[in-house]
Amino acid sequence: MQTPGETSRLAGGLAPALIETMNAFGTSVWSSLSEDREAFSVEQAAEVRREATAFFFHALDVVAFQRLGPEGRTDFMDTIIKYAAPRTREELDEFFSLLNDRQRDYSEYRQLFAKPGAAYKGTLCWEFAKLISFRVGERNPARVQLVHLNAIRVLETLGTAFASLERPAP
């Protein structure tokens, strides 16, 4: 078990890579939805990024809770949010409002992704894909599936990052 200081240092060390992963996730979601279609408006593009960020933070929170326990998760997430949160008061209020809304929405989905051969419905990754696709008016099931796969990939990346922390140094 780590002390709060150790957890905060760990989070501070991981923060740049996690922020880079979050930004890449937002780009991949946006790309999945925007290829070969009418261009997004500035507002739609910003909404896709905000929603992808909220999903990323929820997923990170879930993985941190699973790997670090409730106290470690709190210290970890508080540190990461300091690195990633917007800097202006208005943007910060909007950020936390959306994050809190999505935490409530997504907490309904206990299963992160479907097991092989199982239905996607009711899993966190699928419900995120449906939500974001609906927000931009995307009806092409292939694009919804791409967003779904991007969400699964980000969960795998987070799992791998935390697993690497648990392995003893060579």
PDB file of C-alpha atoms in Angstrom:
ATOM      1  CA  MET A   1       0.000   0.000   0.000  1.00  0.00           C
ATOM      2  CA  GLN A   2       1.354   3.398  -0.927  1.00  0.00           C
ATOM      3  CA  THR A   3       1.273   6.551   1.154  1.00  0.00           C
ATOM      4  CA  PRO A   4      -0.626   9.577  -0.202  1.00  0.00           C
ATOM      5  CA  GLY A   5       2.682  11.264  -1.007  1.00  0.00           C
ATOM      6  CA  GLU A   6       3.907   8.231  -2.944  1.00  0.00           C
ATOM      7  CA  THR A   7       0.634   8.032  -4.865  1.00  0.00           C
ATOM      8  CA  SER A   8       0.791  11.738  -5.705  1.00  0.00           C
ATOM      9  CA  ARG A   9       4.398  11.401  -6.916  1.00  0.00           C
ATOM     10  CA  LEU A  10       3.395   8.388  -8.994  1.00  0.00           C
ATOM     11  CA  ALA A  11       0.522  10.339 -10.529  1.00  0.00           C
ATOM     12  CA  GLY A  12       2.753  13.339 -11.189  1.00  0.00           C
ATOM     13  CA  GLY A  13       5.221  11.106 -13.001  1.00  0.00           C
ATOM     14  CA  LEU A  14       2.481   9.494 -15.091  1.00  0.00           C
ATOM     15  CA  ALA A  15       0.555  12.693 -15.769  1.00  0.00           C
ATOM     16  CA  PRO A  16       2.339  13.758 -18.986  1.00  0.00           C
ATOM     17  CA  ALA A  17       1.899  10.320 -20.578  1.00  0.00           C
ATOM     18  CA  LEU A  18      -1.713  10.092 -19.434  1.00  0.00           C
ATOM     19  CA  ILE A  19      -2.519  13.561 -20.787  1.00  0.00           C
ATOM     20  CA  GLU A  20      -0.906  12.584 -24.089  1.00  0.00           C
ATOM     21  CA  THR A  21      -2.995   9.387 -24.141  1.00  0.00           C
ATOM     22  CA  MET A  22      -6.132  11.392 -23.358  1.00  0.00           C
ATOM     23  CA  ASN A  23      -5.429  13.816 -26.202  1.00  0.00           C
ATOM     24  CA  ALA A  24      -4.694  10.968 -28.623  1.00  0.00           C
ATOM     25  CA  PHE A  25      -7.953   9.309 -27.574  1.00  0.00           C
ATOM     26  CA  GLY A  26      -9.883  12.511 -28.284  1.00  0.00           C
ATOM     27  CA  THR A  27      -8.241  12.741 -31.700  1.00  0.00           C
ATOM     28  CA  SER A  28      -8.986   9.121 -32.552  1.00  0.00           C
ATOM     29  CA  VAL A  29     -12.642   9.472 -31.533  1.00  0.00           C
ATOM     30  CA  TRP A  30     -12.944  12.655 -33.560  1.00  0.00           C
ATOM     31  CA  SER A  31     -11.266  10.973 -36.559  1.00  0.00           C
ATOM     32  CA  SER A  32     -13.548   7.936 -36.290  1.00  0.00           C
ATOM     33  CA  LEU A  33     -16.568  10.185 -36.533  1.00  0.00           C
ATOM     34  CA  SER A  34     -15.339  12.770 -39.015  1.00  0.00           C
ATOM     35  CA  GLU A  35     -13.820  10.760 -41.863  1.00  0.00           C
ATOM     36  CA  ASP A  36     -15.658  10.880 -45.204  1.00  0.00           C
ATOM     37  CA  ARG A  37     -18.486  13.034 -43.952  1.00  0.00           C
ATOM     38  CA  GLU A  38     -19.603  16.611 -43.804  1.00  0.00           C
ATOM     39  CA  ALA A  39     -17.197  18.599 -41.660  1.00  0.00           C
ATOM     40  CA  PHE A  40     -18.005  19.065 -37.998  1.00  0.00           C
ATOM     41  CA  SER A  41     -18.885  22.506 -36.809  1.00  0.00           C
ATOM     42  CA  VAL A  42     -16.478  24.059 -34.329  1.00  0.00           C
ATOM     43  CA  GLU A  43     -19.033  23.365 -31.589  1.00  0.00           C
ATOM     44  CA  GLN A  44     -19.391  19.682 -32.563  1.00  0.00           C
ATOM     45  CA  ALA A  45     -15.627  19.187 -32.658  1.00  0.00           C
ATOM     46  CA  ALA A  46     -15.278  20.795 -29.217  1.00  0.00           C
ATOM     47  CA  GLU A  47     -18.104  18.641 -27.859  1.00  0.00           C
ATOM     48  CA  VAL A  48     -16.460  15.457 -29.151  1.00  0.00           C
ATOM     49  CA  ARG A  49     -13.232  16.415 -27.371  1.00  0.00           C
ATOM     50  CA  ARG A  50     -15.018  17.320 -24.132  1.00  0.00           C
ATOM     51  CA  GLU A  51     -16.996  14.070 -24.115  1.00  0.00           C
ATOM     52  CA  ALA A  52     -13.880  12.023 -24.928  1.00  0.00           C
ATOM     53  CA  THR A  53     -12.055  13.751 -22.070  1.00  0.00           C
ATOM     54  CA  ALA A  54     -14.905  13.028 -19.645  1.00  0.00           C
ATOM     55  CA  PHE A  55     -14.940   9.366 -20.710  1.00  0.00           C
ATOM     56  CA  PHE A  56     -11.162   9.160 -20.335  1.00  0.00           C
ATOM     57  CA  PHE A  57     -11.284  10.578 -16.820  1.00  0.00           C
ATOM     58  CA  HIS A  58     -14.079   8.220 -15.839  1.00  0.00           C
ATOM     59  CA  ALA A  59     -12.140   5.244 -17.222  1.00  0.00           C
ATOM     60  CA  LEU A  60      -8.973   6.417 -15.465  1.00  0.00           C
ATOM     61  CA  ASP A  61     -10.927   6.797 -12.232  1.00  0.00           C
ATOM     62  CA  VAL A  62     -12.306   3.251 -12.508  1.00  0.00           C
ATOM     63  CA  VAL A  63      -8.888   1.736 -13.218  1.00  0.00           C
ATOM     64  CA  ALA A  64      -7.244   3.794 -10.456  1.00  0.00           C
ATOM     65  CA  PHE A  65      -9.883   2.605  -7.981  1.00  0.00           C
ATOM     66  CA  GLN A  66      -9.379  -1.025  -9.026  1.00  0.00           C
ATOM     67  CA  ARG A  67      -5.581  -0.822  -8.779  1.00  0.00           C
ATOM     68  CA  LEU A  68      -5.036   1.639  -5.908  1.00  0.00           C
ATOM     69  CA  GLY A  69      -8.135   1.291  -3.726  1.00  0.00           C
ATOM     70  CA  PRO A  70     -10.367   4.164  -2.626  1.00  0.00           C
ATOM     71  CA  GLU A  71      -7.753   6.293  -0.838  1.00  0.00           C
ATOM     72  CA  GLY A  72      -5.052   5.794  -3.449  1.00  0.00           C
ATOM     73  CA  ARG A  73      -7.549   6.535  -6.210  1.00  0.00           C
ATOM     74  CA  THR A  74      -8.497   9.856  -4.595  1.00  0.00           C
ATOM     75  CA  ASP A  75      -4.874  10.984  -4.249  1.00  0.00           C
ATOM     76  CA  PHE A  76      -4.057   9.787  -7.763  1.00  0.00           C
ATOM     77  CA  MET A  77      -7.032  11.451  -9.455  1.00  0.00           C
ATOM     78  CA  ASP A  78      -6.615  14.726  -7.545  1.00  0.00           C
ATOM     79  CA  THR A  79      -3.041  14.956  -8.799  1.00  0.00           C
ATOM     80  CA  ILE A  80      -3.888  14.036 -12.409  1.00  0.00           C
ATOM     81  CA  ILE A  81      -6.729  16.558 -12.542  1.00  0.00           C
ATOM     82  CA  LYS A  82      -4.349  19.321 -11.438  1.00  0.00           C
ATOM     83  CA  TYR A  83      -2.290  18.594 -14.553  1.00  0.00           C
ATOM     84  CA  ALA A  84      -5.198  18.276 -16.965  1.00  0.00           C
ATOM     85  CA  ALA A  85      -7.888  20.656 -15.784  1.00  0.00           C
ATOM     86  CA  PRO A  86      -8.510  23.888 -17.678  1.00  0.00           C
ATOM     87  CA  ARG A  87      -6.971  27.019 -16.231  1.00  0.00           C
ATOM     88  CA  THR A  88      -9.767  29.618 -16.377  1.00  0.00           C
ATOM     89  CA  ARG A  89     -12.547  29.592 -13.775  1.00  0.00           C
ATOM     90  CA  GLU A  90     -15.305  29.363 -16.416  1.00  0.00           C
ATOM     91  CA  GLU A  91     -13.619  26.479 -18.253  1.00  0.00           C
ATOM     92  CA  LEU A  92     -12.900  24.763 -14.940  1.00  0.00           C
ATOM     93  CA  ASP A  93     -16.570  25.015 -13.887  1.00  0.00           C
ATOM     94  CA  GLU A  94     -17.685  23.591 -17.255  1.00  0.00           C
ATOM     95  CA  PHE A  95     -15.079  20.824 -17.041  1.00  0.00           C
ATOM     96  CA  PHE A  96     -16.157  19.685 -13.581  1.00  0.00           C
ATOM     97  CA  SER A  97     -19.845  20.013 -14.402  1.00  0.00           C
ATOM     98  CA  LEU A  98     -19.494  17.687 -17.405  1.00  0.00           C
ATOM     99  CA  LEU A  99     -17.162  15.353 -15.518  1.00  0.00           C
ATOM    100  CA  ASN A 100     -19.619  15.074 -12.612  1.00  0.00           C
ATOM    101  CA  ASP A 101     -22.544  14.495 -15.000  1.00  0.00           C
ATOM    102  CA  ARG A 102     -20.688  11.745 -16.844  1.00  0.00           C
ATOM    103  CA  GLN A 103     -19.455  10.138 -13.632  1.00  0.00           C
ATOM    104  CA  ARG A 104     -23.112   9.788 -12.612  1.00  0.00           C
ATOM    105  CA  ASP A 105     -24.185   8.596 -16.076  1.00  0.00           C
ATOM    106  CA  TYR A 106     -21.343   6.134 -16.555  1.00  0.00           C
ATOM    107  CA  SER A 107     -21.475   4.727 -13.015  1.00  0.00           C
ATOM    108  CA  GLU A 108     -24.627   2.907 -14.140  1.00  0.00           C
ATOM    109  CA  TYR A 109     -22.490   0.627 -16.342  1.00  0.00           C
ATOM    110  CA  ARG A 110     -20.646  -1.872 -14.176  1.00  0.00           C
ATOM    111  CA  GLN A 111     -19.221  -3.814 -17.104  1.00  0.00           C
ATOM    112  CA  LEU A 112     -16.542  -1.861 -18.969  1.00  0.00           C
ATOM    113  CA  PHE A 113     -16.714  -3.846 -22.209  1.00  0.00           C
ATOM    114  CA  ALA A 114     -18.402  -6.996 -23.456  1.00  0.00           C
ATOM    115  CA  LYS A 115     -16.834 -10.394 -23.097  1.00  0.00           C
ATOM    116  CA  PRO A 116     -16.218 -12.212 -26.412  1.00  0.00           C
ATOM    117  CA  GLY A 117     -19.534 -13.162 -27.995  1.00  0.00           C
ATOM    118  CA  ALA A 118     -21.615 -11.129 -25.521  1.00  0.00           C
ATOM    119  CA  ALA A 119     -23.814  -8.153 -26.371  1.00  0.00           C
ATOM    120  CA  TYR A 120     -22.267  -4.681 -26.208  1.00  0.00           C
ATOM    121  CA  LYS A 121     -25.416  -3.064 -24.848  1.00  0.00           C
ATOM    122  CA  GLY A 122     -25.065  -1.836 -21.288  1.00  0.00           C
ATOM    123  CA  THR A 123     -21.273  -1.764 -21.296  1.00  0.00           C
ATOM    124  CA  LEU A 124     -19.443   1.465 -20.563  1.00  0.00           C
ATOM    125  CA  CYS A 125     -17.554   1.534 -23.871  1.00  0.00           C
ATOM    126  CA  TRP A 126     -20.646   0.894 -25.993  1.00  0.00           C
ATOM    127  CA  GLU A 127     -22.794   3.432 -24.164  1.00  0.00           C
ATOM    128  CA  PHE A 128     -20.058   6.050 -24.603  1.00  0.00           C
ATOM    129  CA  ALA A 129     -19.905   5.291 -28.336  1.00  0.00           C
ATOM    130  CA  LYS A 130     -23.668   5.627 -28.629  1.00  0.00           C
ATOM    131  CA  LEU A 131     -23.749   8.871 -26.633  1.00  0.00           C
ATOM    132  CA  ILE A 132     -21.048  10.621 -28.584  1.00  0.00           C
ATOM    133  CA  SER A 133     -22.373   9.404 -31.931  1.00  0.00           C
ATOM    134  CA  PHE A 134     -25.834  10.664 -31.063  1.00  0.00           C
ATOM    135  CA  ARG A 135     -24.420  14.052 -30.042  1.00  0.00           C
ATOM    136  CA  VAL A 136     -22.945  14.610 -33.500  1.00  0.00           C
ATOM    137  CA  GLY A 137     -25.798  12.985 -35.432  1.00  0.00           C
ATOM    138  CA  GLU A 138     -23.795   9.956 -36.530  1.00  0.00           C
ATOM    139  CA  ARG A 139     -25.977   7.071 -37.644  1.00  0.00           C
ATOM    140  CA  ASN A 140     -23.439   4.914 -39.448  1.00  0.00           C
ATOM    141  CA  PRO A 141     -23.013   1.770 -37.280  1.00  0.00           C
ATOM    142  CA  ALA A 142     -19.461   1.260 -38.537  1.00  0.00           C
ATOM    143  CA  ARG A 143     -18.423   4.643 -37.136  1.00  0.00           C
ATOM    144  CA  VAL A 144     -20.172   3.951 -33.845  1.00  0.00           C
ATOM    145  CA  GLN A 145     -18.224   0.686 -33.684  1.00  0.00           C
ATOM    146  CA  LEU A 146     -14.946   2.535 -34.345  1.00  0.00           C
ATOM    147  CA  VAL A 147     -15.630   4.834 -31.402  1.00  0.00           C
ATOM    148  CA  HIS A 148     -16.475   1.753 -29.322  1.00  0.00           C
ATOM    149  CA  LEU A 149     -13.152   0.130 -30.271  1.00  0.00           C
ATOM    150  CA  ASN A 150     -11.272   3.326 -29.426  1.00  0.00           C
ATOM    151  CA  ALA A 151     -12.887   3.306 -25.977  1.00  0.00           C
ATOM    152  CA  ILE A 152     -11.863  -0.322 -25.411  1.00  0.00           C
ATOM    153  CA  ARG A 153      -8.337   0.482 -26.570  1.00  0.00           C
ATOM    154  CA  VAL A 154      -8.002   3.331 -24.073  1.00  0.00           C
ATOM    155  CA  LEU A 155      -9.098   1.011 -21.250  1.00  0.00           C
ATOM    156  CA  GLU A 156      -6.491  -1.531 -22.342  1.00  0.00           C
ATOM    157  CA  THR A 157      -3.839   1.200 -22.403  1.00  0.00           C
ATOM    158  CA  LEU A 158      -4.747   2.330 -18.891  1.00  0.00           C
ATOM    159  CA  GLY A 159      -4.719  -1.256 -17.622  1.00  0.00           C
ATOM    160  CA  THR A 160      -1.284  -1.812 -19.128  1.00  0.00           C
ATOM    161  CA  ALA A 161       0.046   1.432 -17.620  1.00  0.00           C
ATOM    162  CA  PHE A 162      -1.106   0.453 -14.134  1.00  0.00           C
ATOM    163  CA  ALA A 163       0.083  -3.146 -14.510  1.00  0.00           C
ATOM    164  CA  SER A 164       3.566  -1.889 -15.390  1.00  0.00           C
ATOM    165  CA  LEU A 165       3.647   0.020 -12.106  1.00  0.00           C
ATOM    166  CA  GLU A 166       2.939  -3.147 -10.156  1.00  0.00           C
ATOM    167  CA  ARG A 167       5.849  -5.105 -11.624  1.00  0.00           C
ATOM    168  CA  PRO A 168       9.086  -4.983  -9.640  1.00  0.00           C
ATOM    169  CA  ALA A 169      11.953  -3.128 -11.243  1.00  0.00           C
ATOM    170  CA  PRO A 170      14.547  -5.400 -12.933  1.00  0.00           C
TER     171      PRO A 170
END
